[in-house]
Coordinates of C-alpha atoms and ligand atoms in Angstrom, one line a residue:
M1 CA -21.0 14.9 29.3
T2 CA -23.3 12.5 27.6
Q3 CA -22.9 8.9 26.5
L4 CA -23.7 8.0 23.1
S5 CA -27.1 6.1 22.8
P6 CA -27.7 3.2 20.3
G7 CA -31.0 4.7 18.8
P8 CA -31.3 7.6 16.1
H9 CA -31.4 10.1 18.9
D10 CA -28.1 11.6 18.9
V11 CA -28.0 11.5 15.1
S12 CA -31.5 13.8 14.9
H13 CA -30.0 16.0 17.5
I14 CA -26.4 16.8 15.7
L15 CA -28.4 17.0 12.3
G16 CA -30.5 19.3 13.7
D17 CA -28.0 21.4 15.0
L18 CA -26.3 21.6 11.5
N19 CA -29.8 22.6 10.1
A20 CA -30.1 25.6 12.3
S21 CA -26.6 26.4 11.7
R22 CA -27.4 26.7 8.0
A23 CA -24.8 24.4 6.9
D24 CA -23.9 23.9 3.3
R25 CA -26.7 22.0 1.4
E26 CA -24.4 19.8 -0.1
F27 CA -22.8 19.2 3.3
L28 CA -26.1 18.4 4.6
A29 CA -26.9 15.8 2.0
H30 CA -23.5 13.9 2.9
A31 CA -24.2 14.1 6.5
E32 CA -27.7 12.6 6.3
M33 CA -26.1 10.0 4.3
H34 CA -23.3 9.2 6.3
L35 CA -24.0 10.4 10.1
P36 CA -25.8 7.4 11.0
R37 CA -22.9 5.3 10.0
L38 CA -20.3 6.8 11.6
H39 CA -22.7 7.4 14.9
A40 CA -23.1 3.5 15.0
L41 CA -19.3 3.1 14.8
F42 CA -18.9 5.8 17.5
V43 CA -21.4 3.8 19.7
R44 CA -19.1 0.5 19.0
L45 CA -15.8 2.3 19.6
Y46 CA -16.6 4.9 22.3
G47 CA -20.2 3.8 23.6
Q48 CA -18.8 3.4 27.3
R49 CA -17.3 7.2 27.2
P50 CA -18.8 9.9 29.2
D51 CA -17.8 12.4 26.3
G52 CA -19.2 10.3 23.3
V53 CA -21.7 12.7 21.8
E54 CA -19.8 16.0 22.3
R55 CA -16.9 14.1 20.5
L56 CA -19.1 12.9 17.7
A57 CA -20.7 16.4 17.3
S58 CA -17.2 18.0 17.5
V59 CA -16.0 15.6 14.6
V60 CA -19.0 16.4 12.3
D61 CA -18.5 20.1 13.0
L62 CA -14.9 19.6 12.0
A63 CA -16.1 17.9 8.8
R64 CA -18.5 20.8 8.1
R65 CA -15.7 23.6 8.7
S66 CA -13.5 21.5 6.3
W67 CA -16.1 21.3 3.5
T68 CA -16.4 25.0 4.0
E69 CA -12.8 25.3 3.2
R70 CA -12.6 22.5 0.5
P71 CA -11.5 24.5 -2.7
R72 CA -13.8 24.7 -5.5
A73 CA -11.6 22.5 -7.8
L74 CA -11.6 19.8 -5.5
K75 CA -15.2 20.0 -4.8
S76 CA -16.0 19.7 -8.6
L77 CA -13.6 16.3 -8.3
D78 CA -15.8 14.9 -5.7
R79 CA -18.9 15.4 -7.9
E80 CA -17.0 13.9 -10.9
R81 CA -15.8 11.1 -8.9
D82 CA -19.2 10.3 -7.7
S83 CA -20.6 10.2 -11.2
T84 CA -17.9 7.6 -12.1
P85 CA -17.4 5.8 -9.1
D86 CA -15.3 3.1 -10.9
W87 CA -13.0 5.5 -12.1
F88 CA -9.9 3.7 -10.4
E89 CA -10.5 0.3 -12.3
S90 CA -9.8 1.5 -15.7
E91 CA -7.4 -0.2 -17.9
R92 CA -5.6 3.4 -17.9
M93 CA -4.7 3.5 -14.5
L94 CA -1.0 3.2 -13.7
G95 CA 0.8 4.1 -10.6
G96 CA 4.1 5.2 -10.0
V97 CA 5.9 5.5 -6.4
C98 CA 9.1 7.4 -5.5
Y99 CA 10.9 9.4 -2.6
V100 CA 10.7 13.0 -3.4
D101 CA 14.4 13.7 -2.3
R102 CA 15.9 10.8 -4.3
Y103 CA 14.1 10.9 -7.2
A104 CA 13.7 14.5 -7.7
G105 CA 15.8 16.6 -5.1
G106 CA 12.3 18.1 -3.9
L107 CA 8.9 19.1 -4.9
S108 CA 9.8 21.6 -7.6
G109 CA 11.9 18.5 -9.3
I110 CA 8.6 16.3 -9.1
R111 CA 6.9 18.8 -11.1
D112 CA 9.8 19.0 -13.6
A113 CA 9.2 15.2 -13.8
I114 CA 5.6 15.5 -14.9
P115 CA 6.5 15.3 -18.7
Y116 CA 8.1 11.9 -17.8
F117 CA 5.4 10.5 -15.8
R118 CA 2.7 11.4 -18.7
E119 CA 5.3 9.6 -21.1
L120 CA 4.9 6.7 -18.7
G121 CA 1.3 7.0 -18.4
L122 CA 0.9 7.4 -14.9
T123 CA -2.4 8.4 -13.7
Y124 CA -1.5 8.0 -9.8
L125 CA 2.0 9.1 -8.0
H126 CA 2.6 8.0 -4.5
L127 CA 5.0 10.3 -3.0
M128 CA 6.8 8.6 0.1
P129 CA 6.4 10.3 3.2
L130 CA 7.4 14.3 2.9
F131 CA 6.1 15.8 6.4
E132 CA 8.3 17.0 8.9
S133 CA 10.2 14.6 10.8
P134 CA 13.3 14.0 13.1
E135 CA 16.6 14.9 11.9
G136 CA 18.8 11.7 11.1
N137 CA 16.7 8.4 10.9
S138 CA 13.1 9.1 10.7
D139 CA 12.1 5.5 9.2
G140 CA 12.2 7.4 5.6
G141 CA 9.7 9.7 7.0
Y142 CA 7.4 7.6 8.7
A143 CA 8.0 9.2 11.8
V144 CA 5.6 12.5 11.1
S145 CA 6.5 15.4 13.4
S146 CA 3.7 17.6 11.9
Y147 CA 1.2 16.8 9.1
R148 CA 0.4 20.2 8.2
R149 CA 4.3 21.0 7.4
V150 CA 6.2 19.6 4.4
N151 CA 9.9 18.6 5.3
P152 CA 11.7 22.0 4.5
A153 CA 14.4 20.2 2.4
L154 CA 11.7 19.0 0.2
G155 CA 9.6 22.2 -0.2
T156 CA 6.4 23.7 1.3
M157 CA 2.9 23.0 1.9
D158 CA 1.9 25.6 -0.4
E159 CA 4.0 23.7 -3.0
L160 CA 2.3 20.4 -2.3
A161 CA -0.7 21.9 -3.1
A162 CA 0.1 23.5 -6.3
L163 CA 2.0 20.2 -7.0
A164 CA -1.2 18.3 -6.7
A165 CA -3.3 20.8 -8.8
D166 CA -0.7 20.6 -11.6
L167 CA -0.8 16.6 -11.4
R168 CA -4.2 16.6 -11.4
R169 CA -4.3 18.8 -14.6
A170 CA -2.0 16.3 -16.3
G171 CA -4.6 13.3 -15.1
I172 CA -2.4 12.2 -12.3
S173 CA -3.9 11.8 -8.7
L174 CA -1.5 12.5 -5.8
V175 CA -1.1 9.7 -3.5
V176 CA 0.2 10.4 0.1
D177 CA 0.7 8.3 3.1
F178 CA -1.4 8.8 6.2
I179 CA 0.8 7.5 8.9
F180 CA -1.6 7.4 11.6
N181 CA -1.0 4.6 13.9
H182 CA 1.8 6.6 15.6
T183 CA 3.8 10.0 15.3
S184 CA 7.4 10.7 15.8
N185 CA 8.7 11.4 19.4
E186 CA 9.0 15.2 18.3
H187 CA 5.4 15.7 17.4
E188 CA 3.9 18.3 19.6
W189 CA 1.5 15.9 20.9
A190 CA 4.0 13.6 21.8
Q191 CA 5.8 16.3 23.8
K192 CA 2.7 17.1 25.4
A193 CA 1.7 13.8 26.3
V194 CA 5.2 13.2 27.9
A195 CA 5.1 16.3 29.8
G196 CA 1.4 15.2 31.2
E197 CA -0.4 18.6 29.5
A198 CA -4.0 18.4 30.1
G199 CA -5.8 16.6 27.2
F200 CA -2.7 14.9 26.1
E201 CA -2.3 12.5 28.8
D202 CA -4.1 9.5 27.1
F203 CA -2.8 10.6 23.5
Y204 CA -0.2 7.6 23.6
L205 CA 0.2 4.6 25.7
I206 CA 2.5 5.5 28.8
Y207 CA 2.9 3.0 31.6
P208 CA 4.8 3.8 34.9
D209 CA 6.5 0.4 35.2
R210 CA 6.9 -2.7 33.2
E211 CA 3.8 -4.4 34.4
M212 CA 1.7 -3.6 31.6
P213 CA 4.1 -3.8 29.0
D214 CA 5.0 -7.4 30.1
A215 CA 1.5 -8.3 29.9
F216 CA 1.1 -7.2 26.5
E217 CA 4.5 -8.2 25.1
R218 CA 3.1 -12.0 26.1
T219 CA 1.0 -11.9 23.0
T220 CA 2.6 -9.2 20.8
R221 CA 5.1 -9.7 17.8
E222 CA 8.3 -8.0 17.7
I223 CA 8.4 -5.8 14.3
F224 CA 11.6 -4.4 14.3
P225 CA 13.8 -6.5 16.6
D226 CA 17.0 -4.6 15.2
D227 CA 15.7 -1.6 16.9
H228 CA 14.5 -2.8 20.2
P229 CA 12.8 -5.6 21.6
G230 CA 9.2 -6.0 22.2
S231 CA 6.7 -3.3 21.5
F232 CA 7.6 -0.7 24.0
V233 CA 10.6 1.7 24.7
Q234 CA 11.6 3.3 27.8
L235 CA 11.4 7.0 28.3
D236 CA 14.2 9.2 30.0
D237 CA 12.0 9.2 33.1
G238 CA 11.8 5.4 33.3
R239 CA 8.3 5.2 32.2
W240 CA 7.5 2.9 29.1
I241 CA 5.8 4.1 25.9
W242 CA 4.3 1.9 23.1
A243 CA 6.5 1.9 20.1
T244 CA 5.9 -0.9 17.5
F245 CA 8.4 0.2 15.0
Y246 CA 11.2 2.2 15.7
H247 CA 11.8 3.6 19.0
F248 CA 11.1 7.2 18.0
Q249 CA 7.6 6.2 16.2
W250 CA 5.0 6.2 19.1
D251 CA 1.9 4.5 18.9
L252 CA -1.3 6.6 19.4
N253 CA -3.9 5.7 21.7
Y254 CA -7.3 5.4 19.8
A255 CA -9.1 4.4 22.6
N256 CA -9.6 7.9 23.5
P257 CA -11.6 9.8 21.0
A258 CA -9.7 12.6 21.3
V259 CA -7.0 11.1 19.2
F260 CA -9.7 10.1 16.6
E261 CA -10.6 13.9 16.4
A262 CA -7.1 15.2 16.3
M263 CA -6.5 12.9 13.3
A264 CA -9.4 13.3 11.4
G265 CA -8.4 17.0 11.4
E266 CA -5.1 16.1 9.9
M267 CA -6.6 14.0 7.5
L268 CA -9.3 16.5 6.2
F269 CA -6.1 19.2 6.1
L270 CA -4.7 16.9 3.6
A271 CA -7.5 16.2 1.5
N272 CA -7.9 19.8 1.1
Q273 CA -4.6 20.2 -0.2
G274 CA -5.5 18.0 -3.1
V275 CA -4.5 14.4 -2.3
E276 CA -6.6 12.3 -3.8
I277 CA -5.8 9.0 -2.4
L278 CA -4.2 8.4 1.2
R279 CA -2.2 5.1 1.7
M280 CA -3.3 4.2 5.1
D281 CA 0.0 3.2 7.0
A282 CA 0.3 0.2 9.3
V283 CA -3.3 -0.3 9.4
A284 CA -3.3 -3.6 11.5
F285 CA -1.7 -2.1 14.3
I286 CA -3.9 0.9 15.2
W287 CA -6.2 -0.9 18.3
K288 CA -4.9 -2.5 21.2
Q289 CA -6.3 -4.8 23.6
L290 CA -4.4 -6.9 26.3
G291 CA -4.4 -10.7 25.6
T292 CA -4.3 -10.3 22.0
T293 CA -1.8 -9.9 19.4
C294 CA -2.7 -6.2 18.9
E295 CA -3.1 -6.9 15.3
S296 CA -6.0 -6.5 13.2
L297 CA -8.5 -6.3 16.0
P298 CA -12.0 -5.7 15.1
E299 CA -11.8 -2.0 16.2
A300 CA -9.1 -1.2 13.7
H301 CA -11.8 -1.9 11.1
L302 CA -14.2 0.2 12.9
L303 CA -11.6 2.8 13.2
L304 CA -11.1 2.8 9.3
Q305 CA -14.7 2.9 8.8
A306 CA -15.2 5.7 10.8
F307 CA -12.4 7.7 9.1
N308 CA -14.2 6.7 5.9
A309 CA -17.6 8.0 7.2
V310 CA -15.9 11.5 7.8
L311 CA -14.4 11.7 4.4
R312 CA -17.6 10.9 2.6
M313 CA -18.9 13.7 4.4
A314 CA -16.1 16.3 3.9
A315 CA -14.1 15.3 0.9
P316 CA -16.1 12.5 -0.9
G317 CA -13.7 11.8 -3.9
L318 CA -10.6 10.6 -1.9
L319 CA -9.8 7.2 -1.5
F320 CA -8.3 4.9 1.0
K321 CA -5.4 2.3 0.3
S322 CA -4.8 -0.2 2.8
E323 CA -1.1 -1.3 3.8
A324 CA -1.8 -4.3 5.5
I325 CA 1.1 -6.8 4.8
V326 CA -0.4 -9.7 6.9
H327 CA -1.9 -13.2 6.4
P328 CA -3.9 -12.9 3.2
D329 CA -7.3 -13.8 5.1
E330 CA -6.7 -10.6 7.2
V331 CA -5.6 -8.2 4.2
I332 CA -8.9 -8.7 2.4
T333 CA -10.9 -7.6 5.9
Y334 CA -9.5 -4.3 5.1
I335 CA -11.1 -3.9 1.6
S336 CA -14.6 -2.8 1.3
P337 CA -16.3 0.9 -0.2
D338 CA -16.7 1.6 3.7
E339 CA -13.5 1.0 4.5
C340 CA -10.4 1.0 2.4
Q341 CA -11.6 0.9 -1.5
L342 CA -8.0 0.0 -2.3
S343 CA -5.4 -2.4 -1.0
Y344 CA -1.9 -3.6 -1.6
N345 CA -1.7 -7.1 -2.9
P346 CA 1.2 -8.4 -1.0
L347 CA 0.1 -11.9 -1.9
Q348 CA 0.5 -11.7 -5.4
M349 CA 3.7 -9.7 -5.0
A350 CA 5.3 -12.2 -2.7
L351 CA 4.1 -15.3 -4.7
T352 CA 5.6 -13.7 -8.1
W353 CA 9.3 -13.8 -6.4
E354 CA 8.3 -17.4 -5.0
A355 CA 7.4 -18.8 -8.5
L356 CA 10.5 -17.0 -9.8
A357 CA 12.7 -19.1 -7.2
T358 CA 11.0 -22.3 -7.2
R359 CA 10.4 -22.3 -10.9
D360 CA 6.9 -23.5 -10.0
G361 CA 3.9 -21.4 -10.4
R362 CA 1.3 -23.4 -8.3
L363 CA 1.2 -21.5 -5.6
L364 CA 0.5 -18.2 -7.2
Q365 CA -1.9 -19.7 -9.4
Q366 CA -3.7 -21.1 -6.4
A367 CA -3.7 -17.5 -5.0
L368 CA -5.2 -16.2 -8.1
E369 CA -7.9 -18.7 -8.3
R370 CA -9.0 -18.5 -4.7
R371 CA -7.7 -15.0 -3.2
H372 CA -8.1 -12.7 -5.9
A373 CA -11.9 -11.7 -5.9
L374 CA -12.8 -8.5 -4.3
P375 CA -16.0 -6.8 -3.3
E376 CA -17.4 -4.4 -6.0
G377 CA -16.2 -1.0 -5.8
T378 CA -12.8 -2.0 -4.7
A379 CA -9.7 -2.8 -6.6
W380 CA -6.0 -4.4 -5.7
V381 CA -2.9 -2.3 -6.1
N382 CA -0.7 -4.9 -7.9
Y383 CA 3.2 -4.2 -7.5
V384 CA 6.3 -5.9 -8.1
R385 CA 8.0 -4.5 -5.1
S386 CA 7.6 -1.7 -2.8
H387 CA 10.2 0.7 -0.8
D388 CA 9.6 -2.1 2.0
D389 CA 10.9 -5.4 2.3
I390 CA 9.5 -8.7 1.1
G391 CA 7.8 -10.9 3.7
W392 CA 6.4 -14.4 2.8
T393 CA 2.9 -13.5 3.7
F394 CA 1.3 -16.8 2.1
A395 CA -1.0 -19.0 4.2
D396 CA 0.5 -22.2 5.4
E397 CA -2.9 -24.1 4.8
D398 CA -2.7 -23.1 1.1
A399 CA 0.8 -24.2 0.8
A400 CA 0.3 -27.2 2.7
E401 CA -2.4 -28.3 0.2
L402 CA 0.4 -28.3 -2.6
G403 CA 2.9 -30.4 -0.5
I404 CA 4.9 -27.4 0.7
E405 CA 5.5 -26.6 4.4
G406 CA 5.4 -23.1 5.4
Y407 CA 8.3 -22.7 7.5
P408 CA 11.2 -24.4 5.6
H409 CA 9.8 -22.9 2.4
R410 CA 10.0 -19.1 4.0
R411 CA 13.6 -20.4 4.9
F412 CA 14.4 -21.4 1.4
L413 CA 13.1 -18.0 -0.3
N414 CA 14.9 -16.1 2.3
D415 CA 18.3 -17.6 1.5
F416 CA 17.5 -17.6 -2.2
Y417 CA 16.8 -14.2 -2.4
V418 CA 19.6 -12.9 -0.2
G419 CA 22.1 -15.1 -2.4
R420 CA 22.9 -17.6 0.0
S421 CA 21.7 -20.4 -1.8
E422 CA 23.6 -22.1 -4.5
G423 CA 22.9 -21.2 -8.0
T424 CA 20.8 -18.3 -7.0
F425 CA 20.2 -15.6 -9.5
A426 CA 19.2 -12.9 -6.6
R427 CA 21.5 -10.3 -4.7
G428 CA 18.9 -9.3 -2.1
V429 CA 20.0 -8.4 1.4
P430 CA 18.0 -9.5 4.4
F431 CA 16.0 -7.2 6.6
Q432 CA 15.4 -7.6 10.6
E433 CA 16.6 -11.1 10.8
N434 CA 15.4 -12.3 14.1
P435 CA 17.7 -15.1 15.5
R436 CA 15.3 -16.0 18.0
T437 CA 12.5 -16.9 15.5
G438 CA 14.3 -17.8 12.5
D439 CA 12.2 -14.8 10.9
A440 CA 13.7 -12.6 8.0
R441 CA 12.7 -10.6 5.3
V442 CA 14.4 -9.6 1.9
T443 CA 15.2 -6.2 0.5
G444 CA 16.5 -5.6 -3.2
T445 CA 15.7 -3.6 -6.3
T446 CA 13.5 -5.6 -8.9
A447 CA 16.5 -5.8 -11.3
S448 CA 18.8 -6.9 -8.4
L449 CA 16.5 -9.5 -7.0
A450 CA 15.7 -10.8 -10.5
G451 CA 19.0 -11.6 -11.5
I452 CA 20.2 -8.6 -13.4
E453 CA 23.2 -7.7 -11.0
A454 CA 24.4 -11.1 -11.0
G455 CA 24.5 -11.0 -14.8
D456 CA 22.1 -14.3 -15.2
A457 CA 20.5 -14.7 -18.5
G458 CA 17.2 -14.5 -17.3
G459 CA 17.2 -11.5 -15.5
E460 CA 15.5 -8.9 -17.9
D461 CA 13.0 -11.6 -18.8
R462 CA 11.9 -12.1 -15.2
V463 CA 11.7 -8.3 -14.7
I464 CA 9.5 -8.1 -17.6
L465 CA 7.5 -11.2 -16.5
A466 CA 6.7 -9.9 -12.8
H467 CA 5.6 -6.7 -14.5
A468 CA 3.6 -8.3 -17.1
L469 CA 1.8 -10.2 -14.2
A470 CA 1.5 -6.9 -11.9
L471 CA 0.1 -5.2 -15.0
S472 CA -2.5 -7.8 -16.0
T473 CA -4.3 -9.3 -13.0
G474 CA -6.4 -6.1 -12.7
G475 CA -6.6 -3.4 -10.3
I476 CA -4.0 -0.3 -10.2
P477 CA -0.4 -1.7 -11.1
L478 CA 2.1 0.4 -9.3
L479 CA 5.8 0.8 -10.5
Y480 CA 8.5 1.6 -8.3
L481 CA 10.1 4.4 -10.4
G482 CA 13.6 3.6 -11.3
D483 CA 12.6 -0.2 -11.7
E484 CA 11.4 0.8 -15.5
V485 CA 15.2 1.6 -15.8
A486 CA 16.6 -1.3 -14.2
Q487 CA 18.1 0.3 -11.3
L488 CA 20.3 -1.9 -9.0
N489 CA 20.8 -1.9 -5.2
D490 CA 22.5 0.7 -3.8
Y491 CA 25.2 -0.4 -1.5
G492 CA 25.9 3.2 -0.4
Y493 CA 23.2 3.2 2.4
A494 CA 25.9 1.0 4.5
D495 CA 28.3 4.1 4.4
R496 CA 25.3 6.6 5.5
A497 CA 24.9 6.6 9.2
E498 CA 21.3 7.2 9.4
E499 CA 20.5 4.5 6.8
A500 CA 23.1 1.8 8.0
G501 CA 20.8 -0.1 10.3
D502 CA 18.1 -0.2 7.9
S503 CA 18.7 -2.4 4.8
R504 CA 15.6 -1.3 3.0
W505 CA 17.7 1.5 1.9
V506 CA 19.5 -0.9 -0.3
H507 CA 16.6 -0.8 -2.9
R508 CA 15.6 3.0 -2.7
P509 CA 18.4 4.2 -4.9
F510 CA 18.8 7.9 -6.0
R511 CA 17.4 8.5 -9.4
S512 CA 20.2 7.6 -11.7
A513 CA 20.8 10.2 -14.7
Q514 CA 22.7 7.3 -16.4
S515 CA 20.3 4.7 -16.4
D516 CA 17.8 7.2 -17.4
A517 CA 20.0 8.1 -20.4
D518 CA 20.4 4.7 -21.0
R519 CA 16.7 4.0 -21.1
T520 CA 17.0 4.8 -25.2
D521 CA 20.0 2.7 -25.7
A522 CA 19.0 -0.9 -26.6
R523 CA 22.6 -2.3 -25.6
T524 CA 22.1 -1.6 -22.1
P525 CA 19.7 -3.6 -19.5
A526 CA 17.8 -0.1 -19.0
G527 CA 17.0 0.4 -22.5
R528 CA 15.8 -3.1 -22.9
V529 CA 13.7 -3.2 -19.8
F530 CA 12.5 0.2 -20.5
S531 CA 11.5 -0.4 -24.4
R532 CA 9.8 -3.7 -23.3
L533 CA 7.9 -2.6 -20.5
S534 CA 6.8 0.6 -22.2
R535 CA 5.2 -1.8 -24.8
L536 CA 3.6 -3.7 -22.1
L537 CA 2.2 -0.2 -20.5
A538 CA 0.8 0.8 -24.0
V539 CA -1.0 -2.4 -24.4
R540 CA -2.4 -2.2 -21.5
R541 CA -4.1 1.2 -21.4
S542 CA -5.7 0.3 -24.8
T543 CA -6.7 -3.3 -23.7
P544 CA -10.3 -2.9 -22.0
E545 CA -10.3 -6.6 -20.8
L546 CA -7.7 -5.5 -18.2
A547 CA -9.8 -3.2 -16.5
G548 CA -11.7 -4.2 -13.5
N549 CA -10.7 -7.4 -11.4
D550 CA -12.5 -10.2 -12.9
L551 CA -9.9 -13.1 -13.4
V552 CA -10.7 -16.6 -14.1
A553 CA -7.6 -19.0 -13.5
F554 CA -6.9 -21.2 -16.5
D555 CA -5.3 -24.6 -15.7
A556 CA -2.6 -25.0 -18.4
R557 CA -1.3 -28.2 -17.0
V558 CA 2.3 -27.4 -16.9
R559 CA 3.7 -26.6 -13.2
S560 CA 5.8 -23.8 -14.3
V561 CA 2.9 -22.1 -16.1
V562 CA 0.7 -19.0 -14.5
A563 CA -2.3 -18.9 -16.7
F564 CA -5.5 -17.0 -16.4
L565 CA -8.2 -15.4 -18.6
R566 CA -9.4 -11.6 -18.3
P567 CA -12.9 -11.8 -19.7
G568 CA -14.1 -8.8 -21.9
D569 CA -17.1 -8.0 -23.8
S570 CA -18.6 -9.8 -26.9
G571 CA -17.1 -13.3 -26.1
F572 CA -13.4 -11.9 -26.2
S573 CA -10.9 -12.3 -23.3
V574 CA -7.3 -11.9 -22.6
L575 CA -5.6 -15.3 -21.7
V576 CA -2.3 -14.4 -19.7
V577 CA 0.3 -17.1 -19.6
A578 CA 3.8 -16.8 -18.0
N579 CA 6.4 -19.4 -17.8
V580 CA 8.5 -19.1 -14.5
D581 CA 10.8 -21.7 -15.7
D582 CA 14.3 -21.4 -17.1
S583 CA 13.4 -23.3 -20.0
A584 CA 10.9 -23.6 -22.9
V585 CA 7.4 -25.3 -22.1
E586 CA 4.6 -26.5 -24.0
I587 CA 0.8 -25.7 -23.4
D588 CA -0.7 -28.3 -25.4
A589 CA -3.6 -27.8 -28.0
L590 CA -5.9 -30.2 -26.2
T591 CA -5.5 -27.9 -22.9
L592 CA -6.2 -24.9 -25.2
S593 CA -9.0 -26.7 -27.2
G594 CA -11.8 -24.5 -25.3
L595 CA -10.5 -21.5 -27.2
A596 CA -11.0 -20.8 -30.9
P597 CA -8.0 -21.5 -32.6
E598 CA -7.2 -17.7 -33.9
A599 CA -5.8 -15.8 -31.3
L600 CA -4.0 -12.3 -31.1
D601 CA -0.8 -11.7 -29.2
L602 CA -1.5 -8.1 -28.0
V603 CA 2.2 -7.5 -27.4
A604 CA 3.8 -8.7 -30.4
A605 CA 0.5 -7.5 -32.6
S606 CA 0.6 -10.6 -34.5
P607 CA -1.7 -13.4 -34.9
V608 CA -1.2 -16.9 -33.2
W609 CA -2.8 -20.1 -34.0
L610 CA -3.7 -21.9 -30.9
G611 CA -4.7 -25.3 -32.5
A612 CA -1.2 -26.5 -32.3
G613 CA -0.6 -25.4 -28.7
V614 CA 1.6 -22.8 -27.5
T615 CA 5.5 -22.9 -26.8
L616 CA 6.6 -20.6 -24.1
G617 CA 10.3 -19.8 -23.7
A618 CA 12.0 -19.4 -20.5
H619 CA 10.4 -16.8 -18.4
D620 CA 8.3 -16.0 -21.5
V621 CA 4.8 -14.1 -21.0
R622 CA 1.9 -13.6 -23.6
W623 CA -1.1 -11.6 -23.3
L624 CA -3.4 -13.3 -26.1
R625 CA -6.8 -12.0 -27.0
V626 CA -8.7 -15.2 -27.3
R627 CA -12.4 -16.3 -28.1
T628 CA -14.0 -18.7 -25.9
R629 CA -15.9 -21.4 -27.7
Ligands
LIG701 C1 4.9 1.3 7.0 C2 5.9 1.4 5.8 C3 7.3 1.2 6.5 C4 7.6 1.9 7.7 C5 6.2 1.3 8.9 C6 6.0 2.2 9.9 O1 5.0 -0.6 7.1 O2 5.5 0.9 4.6 O3 8.3 1.7 5.6 O4 8.4 1.6 8.4 O5 4.9 1.5 8.4 O6 5.6 3.5 9.8

């Protein structure tokens, strides 16, 4: 066993071995480029370990074998991506997300839905967790028992690979979750770890008594307090194991490089099935250290970068999307070409809802101004809502500048969205309400949160406004499939035993044949929302200014108006203006005087004269092509 040395010695040794083994030339080129980086990361993560060099060499060998097995079609996709590295920043990008069973029964049903995905213009399809997982409650599949087997109720791994190829032919990239912070308690690694099998003892964090758990819990946060307090659960034999989320989701111990190697193997396996984007689940939690919050530690980044370097060698076309639903200062730290190229934008999502509730666009406007910029070669995934709850992740410091106090404001938003405040239009349900801390989050479909369920007159407009923002701020917009036909909450979850304890199921309705049929009927909310949204989707596709991430905040001088410019070529920009108020407002001519008066309303396809100001109706949103003077 040899320890890693910080100098180039280990790298040249491993490269020498690769040369001697006559590794494929392309792989060698990838290794020459990325191995030094991987090595440096290993030195920082595992420099103290006696088995450092061996582990690094076996990870590289794993990558080499995986590249050898990589299907030819995927290698040619790798090359294509390499020659168009900004492919995911195009105005034509559009994501969709759904549960395989709820949306289509199984993988074959998803294949049958491809014509509809094309009709919508999807170029990215995130299928919610579809791996083998425990019967009953499996946290919607986020407790994985095998990364190499598809849940038999949905299909097989061969079908998944075939589906990936079909999707690719239709211009759609397959996205799946990479749930690597934890496995289910039924995963074979978990079983072996509990049994103390050699090589697996340190795969998880298991302690004989409460001493270490108590010490850790002094500084960690409770994530699923409805399920269990703290970060640990007790095993049948009395020992304690780390479980951040549900009691059956056991956190892996990445301080052990064998865990890194094992997970890298699962990741490369998925890459070779044709997955093009991995949604990196729960990234903030992957490294633990006593005396810290055990969230977003520096090593969490090093680990992600190390996975990234492994992929660049063996499946270079693949991207990572970070799922960090944390403070905005932290969200941004996961985003870089060497770490996660894509990231959810939870701040924009939450503040869109915040603005709709308060009828005040300032917090969202401020976030667009100061928290929107990203490093080159990366992009936001902008969404209106996801399969998870909405947490109010804005920075208290930002809010304070506007005279808003974080704690009571979050309270107000929770009450508003769960229908507890007077005059609210929202029909959400609380999630993980913690009476001790007063903390809570909100669940509900877009249509139910926006007021359609309550029959509020502004409901449909709010759905459109929220989507118009997600579609125009840049990056990849992501639709929760079913929202485009205004599906409402599914209260039936409360009667289904394995869902009743988790209110997020309220906003994960089964695909509704009725709503789908209604989408062509303008007398229904589904029909009206679908046709308005389809128009926005079509306009986005043909508006190059909406590609990329360049955004210049525009001060419309109206409290309820969110406004920004998306600069394009040859002096033209798209000006987006959205009014979150329930009544009409006016942006005056003086405010618009930096723009040429002739403008084009892209959605209405009609000219607009800015010389007299612009009136925005209640919840009105406009995409105007303008010329700056
Ligand atoms: C992520 C998922 C969420 C899940 C959790 C644990 O946050 O989005 O649904 O409960 O990870 O895997």
